[in-house]
PDB file of C-alpha atoms in Angstrom:
ATOM      1  CA  UNK A 274      89.865  98.412 124.737  1.00 48.00           C
ATOM      2  CA  UNK A 275      88.499 101.533 123.215  1.00 52.00           C
ATOM      3  CA  UNK A 276      91.130 103.638 124.805  1.00 52.00           C
ATOM      4  CA  UNK A 277      93.921 101.631 123.173  1.00 50.00           C
ATOM      5  CA  UNK A 278      92.304 101.477 119.724  1.00 55.00           C
ATOM      6  CA  UNK A 279      91.799 105.270 119.642  1.00 55.00           C
ATOM      7  CA  UNK A 280      95.229 105.993 120.957  1.00 54.00           C
ATOM      8  CA  UNK A 281      96.864 103.760 118.502  1.00 54.00           C
ATOM      9  CA  UNK A 282      94.855 105.131 115.656  1.00 57.00           C
ATOM     10  CA  UNK A 283      95.513 108.830 116.526  1.00 56.00           C
ATOM     11  CA  UNK A 284      99.290 108.109 116.829  1.00 55.00           C
ATOM     12  CA  UNK A 285      99.172 106.510 113.544  1.00 55.00           C
ATOM     13  CA  UNK A 286      97.653 109.684 112.076  1.00 54.00           C
ATOM     14  CA  UNK A 287     100.085 111.930 113.676  1.00 54.00           C
ATOM     15  CA  UNK A 288     103.185 109.873 112.873  1.00 51.00           C
ATOM     16  CA  UNK A 289     102.056 109.080 109.237  1.00 51.00           C
ATOM     17  CA  UNK A 290     101.311 105.533 110.122  1.00 63.00           C
ATOM     18  CA  UNK A 291     103.677 103.008 108.729  1.00 80.00           C
ATOM     19  CA  UNK A 292     105.292 100.728 111.366  1.00 86.00           C
ATOM     20  CA  UNK A 293     107.951  97.920 111.195  1.00 90.00           C
ATOM     21  CA  UNK A 294     108.273  95.128 113.659  1.00 91.00           C
ATOM     22  CA  UNK A 295     111.865  94.802 114.817  1.00 93.00           C
ATOM     23  CA  UNK A 296     111.434  92.481 117.747  1.00 92.00           C
ATOM     24  CA  UNK A 297     109.098  89.543 117.986  1.00 92.00           C
ATOM     25  CA  UNK A 298     108.559  86.722 120.569  1.00 91.00           C
ATOM     26  CA  UNK A 299     109.931  83.198 119.737  1.00 92.00           C
ATOM     27  CA  UNK A 300     107.441  81.172 117.907  1.00 91.00           C
ATOM     28  CA  UNK A 301     106.671  77.883 119.616  1.00 88.00           C
ATOM     29  CA  UNK A 302     103.946  75.190 119.280  1.00 83.00           C
ATOM     30  CA  UNK A 303     102.474  73.035 122.169  1.00 78.00           C
ATOM     31  CA  UNK A 304      99.918  71.133 120.161  1.00 73.00           C
ATOM     32  CA  UNK A 305     100.110  67.504 119.206  1.00 70.00           C
ATOM     33  CA  UNK A 306     103.153  65.391 120.183  1.00 75.00           C
ATOM     34  CA  UNK A 307     105.654  68.203 119.826  1.00 75.00           C
ATOM     35  CA  UNK A 308     106.263  71.097 122.353  1.00 80.00           C
ATOM     36  CA  UNK A 309     108.889  73.787 121.818  1.00 88.00           C
ATOM     37  CA  UNK A 310     110.497  76.107 119.321  1.00 91.00           C
ATOM     38  CA  UNK A 311     109.572  75.622 115.766  1.00 87.00           C
ATOM     39  CA  UNK A 312     111.453  76.362 112.469  1.00 89.00           C
ATOM     40  CA  UNK A 313     109.232  78.252 110.068  1.00 89.00           C
ATOM     41  CA  UNK A 314     110.971  76.923 106.984  1.00 85.00           C
ATOM     42  CA  UNK A 315     110.236  80.076 105.138  1.00 89.00           C
ATOM     43  CA  UNK A 316     109.002  83.634 105.759  1.00 91.00           C
ATOM     44  CA  UNK A 317     105.583  83.616 107.610  1.00 90.00           C
ATOM     45  CA  UNK A 318     103.087  86.414 107.378  1.00 91.00           C
ATOM     46  CA  UNK A 319     102.521  88.085 110.814  1.00 90.00           C
ATOM     47  CA  UNK A 320      98.731  88.322 111.333  1.00 82.00           C
ATOM     48  CA  UNK A 321      98.103  91.704 113.056  1.00 70.00           C
ATOM     49  CA  UNK A 322      94.807  92.729 114.652  1.00 65.00           C
ATOM     50  CA  UNK A 323      94.110  95.189 111.859  1.00 72.00           C
ATOM     51  CA  UNK A 324      95.404  96.159 108.425  1.00 83.00           C
ATOM     52  CA  UNK A 325      96.348  99.780 107.723  1.00 86.00           C
ATOM     53  CA  UNK A 326      96.805 101.744 104.468  1.00 89.00           C
ATOM     54  CA  UNK A 327      98.058 105.110 103.753  1.00 88.00           C
ATOM     55  CA  UNK A 328      96.553 106.697 100.719  1.00 89.00           C
ATOM     56  CA  UNK A 329      98.588 109.060  98.469  1.00 89.00           C
ATOM     57  CA  UNK A 330      97.584 110.614  95.113  1.00 90.00           C
ATOM     58  CA  UNK A 331      99.735 108.073  93.229  1.00 93.00           C
ATOM     59  CA  UNK A 332      98.706 104.873  95.057  1.00 94.00           C
ATOM     60  CA  UNK A 333      98.270 103.483  98.608  1.00 93.00           C
ATOM     61  CA  UNK A 334     100.766 101.672 100.912  1.00 94.00           C
ATOM     62  CA  UNK A 335     100.027  98.803 103.229  1.00 93.00           C
ATOM     63  CA  UNK A 336     103.113  97.864 105.200  1.00 93.00           C
ATOM     64  CA  UNK A 337     103.089  94.209 106.391  1.00 92.00           C
ATOM     65  CA  UNK A 338     105.520  92.115 108.338  1.00 91.00           C
ATOM     66  CA  UNK A 339     106.904  88.674 107.803  1.00 93.00           C
ATOM     67  CA  UNK A 340     109.075  86.544 110.180  1.00 94.00           C
ATOM     68  CA  UNK A 341     111.573  83.704 109.362  1.00 94.00           C
ATOM     69  CA  UNK A 342     112.721  81.670 112.393  1.00 95.00           C
ATOM     70  CA  UNK A 343     115.348  78.878 112.600  1.00 94.00           C
ATOM     71  CA  UNK A 344     115.307  75.914 114.940  1.00 92.00           C
ATOM     72  CA  UNK A 345     117.238  77.841 117.689  1.00 93.00           C
ATOM     73  CA  UNK A 346     114.649  80.731 117.784  1.00 93.00           C
ATOM     74  CA  UNK A 347     116.775  83.256 115.902  1.00 95.00           C
ATOM     75  CA  UNK A 348     114.718  85.450 113.597  1.00 96.00           C
ATOM     76  CA  UNK A 349     114.745  87.645 110.626  1.00 96.00           C
ATOM     77  CA  UNK A 350     111.961  90.186 110.468  1.00 96.00           C
ATOM     78  CA  UNK A 351     110.873  91.794 107.205  1.00 96.00           C
ATOM     79  CA  UNK A 352     108.670  94.682 106.500  1.00 95.00           C
ATOM     80  CA  UNK A 353     107.300  94.838 102.939  1.00 95.00           C
ATOM     81  CA  UNK A 354     104.635  97.048 101.102  1.00 95.00           C
ATOM     82  CA  UNK A 355     101.375  96.001  99.439  1.00 94.00           C
ATOM     83  CA  UNK A 356     101.226  98.850  96.937  1.00 94.00           C
ATOM     84  CA  UNK A 357      97.953  99.573  95.070  1.00 94.00           C
ATOM     85  CA  UNK A 358      98.576 101.968  92.216  1.00 95.00           C
ATOM     86  CA  UNK A 359      94.744 102.679  92.055  1.00 91.00           C
ATOM     87  CA  UNK A 360      95.009 104.461  95.554  1.00 89.00           C
ATOM     88  CA  UNK A 361      91.722 102.689  96.682  1.00 86.00           C
ATOM     89  CA  UNK A 362      93.497 100.534  99.295  1.00 88.00           C
ATOM     90  CA  UNK A 363      93.150  96.971  97.952  1.00 89.00           C
ATOM     91  CA  UNK A 364      94.249  95.202 101.087  1.00 90.00           C
ATOM     92  CA  UNK A 365      96.230  92.004 100.987  1.00 88.00           C
ATOM     93  CA  UNK A 366      94.324  88.894 101.156  1.00 84.00           C
ATOM     94  CA  UNK A 367      96.049  86.172 103.199  1.00 79.00           C
ATOM     95  CA  UNK A 368      93.379  83.623 102.957  1.00 79.00           C
ATOM     96  CA  UNK A 369      95.908  81.038 101.525  1.00 80.00           C
ATOM     97  CA  UNK A 370      98.851  82.246 103.552  1.00 80.00           C
ATOM     98  CA  UNK A 371     101.075  82.899 100.482  1.00 81.00           C
ATOM     99  CA  UNK A 372     104.553  83.696 101.797  1.00 82.00           C
ATOM    100  CA  UNK A 373     106.166  84.650  98.583  1.00 82.00           C
ATOM    101  CA  UNK A 374     106.757  88.292  97.704  1.00 81.00           C
ATOM    102  CA  UNK A 375     108.772  89.673  94.823  1.00 78.00           C
ATOM    103  CA  UNK A 376     109.403  93.279  96.209  1.00 85.00           C
ATOM    104  CA  UNK A 377     112.269  94.421  98.228  1.00 92.00           C
ATOM    105  CA  UNK A 378     111.872  95.009 101.931  1.00 94.00           C
ATOM    106  CA  UNK A 379     111.452  98.343 103.425  1.00 95.00           C
ATOM    107  CA  UNK A 380     113.092  97.283 106.729  1.00 95.00           C
ATOM    108  CA  UNK A 381     115.008  94.161 107.603  1.00 96.00           C
ATOM    109  CA  UNK A 382     115.703  93.394 111.305  1.00 96.00           C
ATOM    110  CA  UNK A 383     117.998  90.716 112.810  1.00 95.00           C
ATOM    111  CA  UNK A 384     116.362  89.244 115.907  1.00 94.00           C
ATOM    112  CA  UNK A 385     118.493  86.527 117.629  1.00 94.00           C
ATOM    113  CA  UNK A 386     117.370  84.444 120.642  1.00 88.00           C
ATOM    114  CA  UNK A 387     119.924  86.059 122.853  1.00 85.00           C
ATOM    115  CA  UNK A 388     121.720  89.260 123.232  1.00 78.00           C
ATOM    116  CA  UNK A 389     119.395  91.215 120.999  1.00 78.00           C
ATOM    117  CA  UNK A 390     119.083  94.925 120.422  1.00 88.00           C
ATOM    118  CA  UNK A 391     115.342  95.200 119.930  1.00 90.00           C
ATOM    119  CA  UNK A 392     115.388  98.315 117.783  1.00 91.00           C
ATOM    120  CA  UNK A 393     118.253  97.553 115.335  1.00 91.00           C
ATOM    121  CA  UNK A 394     117.232  97.486 111.716  1.00 93.00           C
ATOM    122  CA  UNK A 395     118.301  98.257 108.176  1.00 94.00           C
ATOM    123  CA  UNK A 396     116.203 100.737 106.276  1.00 93.00           C
ATOM    124  CA  UNK A 397     115.934 100.582 102.438  1.00 94.00           C
ATOM    125  CA  UNK A 398     114.743 104.026 101.326  1.00 89.00           C
ATOM    126  CA  UNK A 399     114.499 103.137  97.728  1.00 91.00           C
ATOM    127  CA  UNK A 400     111.924 100.304  98.218  1.00 93.00           C
ATOM    128  CA  UNK A 401     108.161 100.845  97.810  1.00 93.00           C
ATOM    129  CA  UNK A 402     106.639 101.892 101.036  1.00 92.00           C
ATOM    130  CA  UNK A 403     109.560 103.594 102.438  1.00 90.00           C
ATOM    131  CA  UNK A 404     107.642 106.930 102.480  1.00 88.00           C
ATOM    132  CA  UNK A 405     105.124 105.444 104.961  1.00 90.00           C
ATOM    133  CA  UNK A 406     107.677 104.167 107.575  1.00 90.00           C
ATOM    134  CA  UNK A 407     107.609 106.098 110.832  1.00 87.00           C
ATOM    135  CA  UNK A 408     107.436 103.826 113.934  1.00 87.00           C
ATOM    136  CA  UNK A 409     109.347 100.766 115.079  1.00 89.00           C
ATOM    137  CA  UNK A 410     107.596  98.168 117.115  1.00 85.00           C
ATOM    138  CA  UNK A 411     109.020  95.853 119.703  1.00 85.00           C
ATOM    139  CA  UNK A 412     106.319  93.338 119.770  1.00 82.00           C
ATOM    140  CA  UNK A 413     106.296  91.911 123.345  1.00 77.00           C
ATOM    141  CA  UNK A 414     103.366  89.477 122.795  1.00 75.00           C
ATOM    142  CA  UNK A 415     102.927  87.172 119.829  1.00 81.00           C
ATOM    143  CA  UNK A 416     100.245  88.255 117.309  1.00 76.00           C
ATOM    144  CA  UNK A 417     100.126  84.932 115.425  1.00 80.00           C
ATOM    145  CA  UNK A 418     101.204  83.966 111.993  1.00 83.00           C
ATOM    146  CA  UNK A 419      99.090  83.178 108.973  1.00 80.00           C
ATOM    147  CA  UNK A 420      97.351  79.797 109.265  1.00 69.00           C
ATOM    148  CA  UNK A 421      97.605  79.857 112.978  1.00 66.00           C
ATOM    149  CA  UNK A 422      94.370  81.353 114.294  1.00 51.00           C
ATOM    150  CA  UNK A 423      95.095  80.424 117.955  1.00 45.00           C
ATOM    151  CA  UNK A 424      96.374  83.982 118.615  1.00 43.00           C
ATOM    152  CA  UNK A 425      93.766  85.901 116.507  1.00 47.00           C
ATOM    153  CA  UNK A 426      91.861  88.610 118.283  1.00 49.00           C
ATOM    154  CA  UNK A 427      88.144  88.686 118.237  1.00 52.00           C
ATOM    155  CA  UNK A 428      87.735  91.037 115.236  1.00 52.00           C
ATOM    156  CA  UNK A 429      83.959  91.233 115.630  1.00 56.00           C
ATOM    157  CA  UNK A 430      84.425  92.255 119.160  1.00 55.00           C
ATOM    158  CA  UNK A 431      86.941  94.904 118.269  1.00 51.00           C
ATOM    159  CA  UNK A 432      84.722  96.234 115.544  1.00 55.00           C
ATOM    160  CA  UNK A 433      81.997  96.623 118.200  1.00 58.00           C
ATOM    161  CA  UNK A 434      84.138  99.289 119.978  1.00 58.00           C
ATOM    162  CA  UNK A 435      83.435 101.625 116.986  1.00 64.00           C
ATOM    163  CA  UNK A 436      79.702 101.236 117.027  1.00 66.00           C
ATOM    164  CA  UNK A 437      78.983 104.762 118.195  1.00 71.00           C
ATOM    165  CA  UNK A 438      81.003 106.463 115.486  1.00 77.00           C
ATOM    166  CA  UNK A 439      79.648 108.141 112.362  1.00 86.00           C
ATOM    167  CA  UNK A 440      79.628 105.875 109.433  1.00 89.00           C
ATOM    168  CA  UNK A 441      80.168 106.135 105.699  1.00 89.00           C
ATOM    169  CA  UNK A 442      80.276 103.664 102.819  1.00 86.00           C
ATOM    170  CA  UNK A 443      83.473 101.955 101.620  1.00 81.00           C
ATOM    171  CA  UNK A 444      83.160  99.665  98.606  1.00 79.00           C
ATOM    172  CA  UNK A 445      79.458  98.973  99.518  1.00 81.00           C
ATOM    173  CA  UNK A 446      80.162  98.243 103.076  1.00 81.00           C
ATOM    174  CA  UNK A 447      79.963 100.263 106.289  1.00 85.00           C
ATOM    175  CA  UNK A 448      83.019 102.081 107.397  1.00 86.00           C
ATOM    176  CA  UNK A 449      83.332 104.183 110.607  1.00 86.00           C
ATOM    177  CA  UNK A 450      84.802 107.722 110.478  1.00 87.00           C
ATOM    178  CA  UNK A 451      87.260 108.877 113.065  1.00 83.00           C
ATOM    179  CA  UNK A 452      87.946 112.675 112.861  1.00 85.00           C
ATOM    180  CA  UNK A 453      91.120 114.060 114.371  1.00 86.00           C
ATOM    181  CA  UNK A 454      91.783 117.721 115.025  1.00 89.00           C
ATOM    182  CA  UNK A 455      92.936 120.023 117.647  1.00 91.00           C
ATOM    183  CA  UNK A 456      89.587 120.451 119.283  1.00 92.00           C
ATOM    184  CA  UNK A 457      89.206 116.734 120.081  1.00 85.00           C
ATOM    185  CA  UNK A 458      92.933 115.444 120.146  1.00 86.00           C
ATOM    186  CA  UNK A 459      96.010 116.440 122.182  1.00 88.00           C
ATOM    187  CA  UNK A 460      99.432 114.681 121.776  1.00 89.00           C
ATOM    188  CA  UNK A 461     102.486 115.088 123.891  1.00 92.00           C
ATOM    189  CA  UNK A 462     106.001 113.492 123.300  1.00 93.00           C
ATOM    190  CA  UNK A 463     107.764 113.225 126.644  1.00 94.00           C
ATOM    191  CA  UNK A 464     105.505 115.995 127.970  1.00 94.00           C
ATOM    192  CA  UNK A 465     106.158 118.278 124.947  1.00 93.00           C
ATOM    193  CA  UNK A 466     102.887 119.233 123.202  1.00 94.00           C
ATOM    194  CA  UNK A 467     102.735 118.334 119.511  1.00 92.00           C
ATOM    195  CA  UNK A 468     100.685 120.405 117.114  1.00 92.00           C
ATOM    196  CA  UNK A 469      97.773 118.846 115.332  1.00 90.00           C
ATOM    197  CA  UNK A 470      97.528 120.668 111.933  1.00 91.00           C
ATOM    198  CA  UNK A 471      94.088 120.872 110.497  1.00 91.00           C
ATOM    199  CA  UNK A 472      91.853 117.713 110.443  1.00 89.00           C
ATOM    200  CA  UNK A 473      92.572 114.147 109.647  1.00 85.00           C
ATOM    201  CA  UNK A 474      89.796 111.718 108.694  1.00 85.00           C
ATOM    202  CA  UNK A 475      90.403 108.034 109.064  1.00 84.00           C
ATOM    203  CA  UNK A 476      88.203 105.195 108.039  1.00 86.00           C
ATOM    204  CA  UNK A 477      87.790 101.808 109.714  1.00 83.00           C
ATOM    205  CA  UNK A 478      85.917  98.866 108.360  1.00 82.00           C
ATOM    206  CA  UNK A 479      84.136  96.067 110.370  1.00 77.00           C
ATOM    207  CA  UNK A 480      87.133  93.868 109.547  1.00 76.00           C
ATOM    208  CA  UNK A 481      89.467  96.438 111.225  1.00 75.00           C
ATOM    209  CA  UNK A 482      90.994  97.600 107.994  1.00 82.00           C
ATOM    210  CA  UNK A 483      92.092 101.161 108.471  1.00 84.00           C
ATOM    211  CA  UNK A 484      92.431 103.764 105.561  1.00 87.00           C
ATOM    212  CA  UNK A 485      94.097 107.110 106.196  1.00 85.00           C
ATOM    213  CA  UNK A 486      94.350 109.653 103.196  1.00 86.00           C
ATOM    214  CA  UNK A 487      97.790 111.417 103.294  1.00 86.00           C
ATOM    215  CA  UNK A 488      96.555 114.960 103.061  1.00 85.00           C
ATOM    216  CA  UNK A 489      99.019 118.011 102.818  1.00 86.00           C
ATOM    217  CA  UNK A 490      98.873 118.689 106.509  1.00 87.00           C
ATOM    218  CA  UNK A 491     100.777 115.444 107.051  1.00 85.00           C
ATOM    219  CA  UNK A 492     103.787 117.116 105.634  1.00 85.00           C
ATOM    220  CA  UNK A 493     103.677 119.593 108.490  1.00 89.00           C
ATOM    221  CA  UNK A 494     103.321 116.993 111.126  1.00 89.00           C
ATOM    222  CA  UNK A 495     106.312 115.067 109.738  1.00 88.00           C
ATOM    223  CA  UNK A 496     108.390 118.194 109.614  1.00 90.00           C
ATOM    224  CA  UNK A 497     107.610 119.069 113.207  1.00 92.00           C
ATOM    225  CA  UNK A 498     108.329 115.380 114.256  1.00 92.00           C
ATOM    226  CA  UNK A 499     111.633 115.348 112.341  1.00 91.00           C
ATOM    227  CA  UNK A 500     112.762 118.530 114.295  1.00 93.00           C
ATOM    228  CA  UNK A 501     111.630 117.009 117.461  1.00 94.00           C
ATOM    229  CA  UNK A 502     113.585 113.846 116.970  1.00 93.00           C
ATOM    230  CA  UNK A 503     116.662 115.834 116.024  1.00 92.00           C
ATOM    231  CA  UNK A 504     116.508 117.799 119.308  1.00 95.00           C
ATOM    232  CA  UNK A 505     115.281 115.079 121.682  1.00 95.00           C
ATOM    233  CA  UNK A 506     116.159 111.623 120.192  1.00 95.00           C
ATOM    234  CA  UNK A 507     113.935 108.924 118.742  1.00 93.00           C
ATOM    235  CA  UNK A 508     112.516 107.333 121.874  1.00 92.00           C
ATOM    236  CA  UNK A 509     109.376 108.728 123.389  1.00 90.00           C
ATOM    237  CA  UNK A 510     106.426 108.177 125.628  1.00 88.00           C
ATOM    238  CA  UNK A 511     103.484 109.556 123.589  1.00 86.00           C
ATOM    239  CA  UNK A 512     100.507 110.676 125.533  1.00 86.00           C
ATOM    240  CA  UNK A 513      97.415 110.990 123.535  1.00 84.00           C
ATOM    241  CA  UNK A 514      94.045 112.267 124.611  1.00 83.00           C
ATOM    242  CA  UNK A 515      90.913 111.877 122.362  1.00 77.00           C
ATOM    243  CA  UNK A 516      87.796 113.511 123.663  1.00 75.00           C
ATOM    244  CA  UNK A 517      87.398 112.033 127.234  1.00 71.00           C
ATOM    245  CA  UNK A 518      89.862 109.097 126.796  1.00 73.00           C
ATOM    246  CA  UNK A 519      93.676 109.131 127.053  1.00 75.00           C
ATOM    247  CA  UNK A 520      96.528 106.615 126.862  1.00 74.00           C
ATOM    248  CA  UNK A 521     100.246 106.462 126.970  1.00 78.00           C
ATOM    249  CA  UNK A 522     102.354 104.636 124.364  1.00 76.00           C
ATOM    250  CA  UNK A 523     106.060 103.931 124.444  1.00 79.00           C
ATOM    251  CA  UNK A 524     107.533 104.098 120.911  1.00 84.00           C
ATOM    252  CA  UNK A 525     110.733 104.456 118.911  1.00 89.00           C
ATOM    253  CA  UNK A 526     110.404 106.571 115.896  1.00 91.00           C
ATOM    254  CA  UNK A 527     112.056 105.428 112.655  1.00 88.00           C
ATOM    255  CA  UNK A 528     114.053 108.495 112.276  1.00 86.00           C
ATOM    256  CA  UNK A 529     115.594 107.682 108.962  1.00 83.00           C
ATOM    257  CA  UNK A 530     112.163 107.216 107.334  1.00 82.00           C
ATOM    258  CA  UNK A 531     110.748 110.366 108.947  1.00 85.00           C
ATOM    259  CA  UNK A 532     113.700 112.587 107.931  1.00 80.00           C
ATOM    260  CA  UNK A 533     113.659 111.075 104.423  1.00 75.00           C
ATOM    261  CA  UNK A 534     109.987 111.542 103.762  1.00 74.00           C
ATOM    262  CA  UNK A 535     109.310 114.876 105.510  1.00 74.00           C
ATOM    263  CA  UNK A 536     109.876 116.853 102.282  1.00 72.00           C
ATOM    264  CA  UNK A 537     108.398 114.269  99.914  1.00 70.00           C
ATOM    265  CA  UNK A 538     104.765 114.424 100.461  1.00 64.00           C
TER     266      UNK A 538
END
């Protein structure tokens, strides 16, 4: 578990963090008298294992996904942004499962039950949060939707994976510090070594809320990644080593978002 958490976190730092779900399992319900595909009736907030915010000088972005599903299992997937102009990463509170959102979507993906292209999507570069998009995710296992705790991970157990990290204080509570630099981290895309410019410091709370300040060295990472995509395409197996642990992740980069934002940090 620790290997995957570190690897995912380091990949987020290198690739500037924001991701959009473009493929998602069919939502079913086997409880009560009914068993089978359900119709959501409206957009439903996809409950991830953690919440992630990228912090810029003018505010912080927290990309989040919603899914709408009809009675046949066909879906529309949406990626929106929870923007905080104070740049202090005020995370979205989904205690009451409010599905309404007034802003425009950064990404919209059509996900039909049959004959689907898992990474097809529309990118809206003028929408809030477009600057943070870098990775497309084909979710092969259901995360769960707001109000359905059946599929929620054990957040307390996940938080325990960070127990040996250095700590700091975030809004009066403990936050764990994850330093990433060339001395403790190596990254390769399809076997090609990627540079790690300077040091990145991320912070993780006990609620698995992740904050990553977008420092100037992120610009250099994005420019390198933009050139790599132009030469090699947007699909990659990313091999990440952090201290004594390593992991492989298969990803598709959101090339439009990366190219668009490489010169805008």
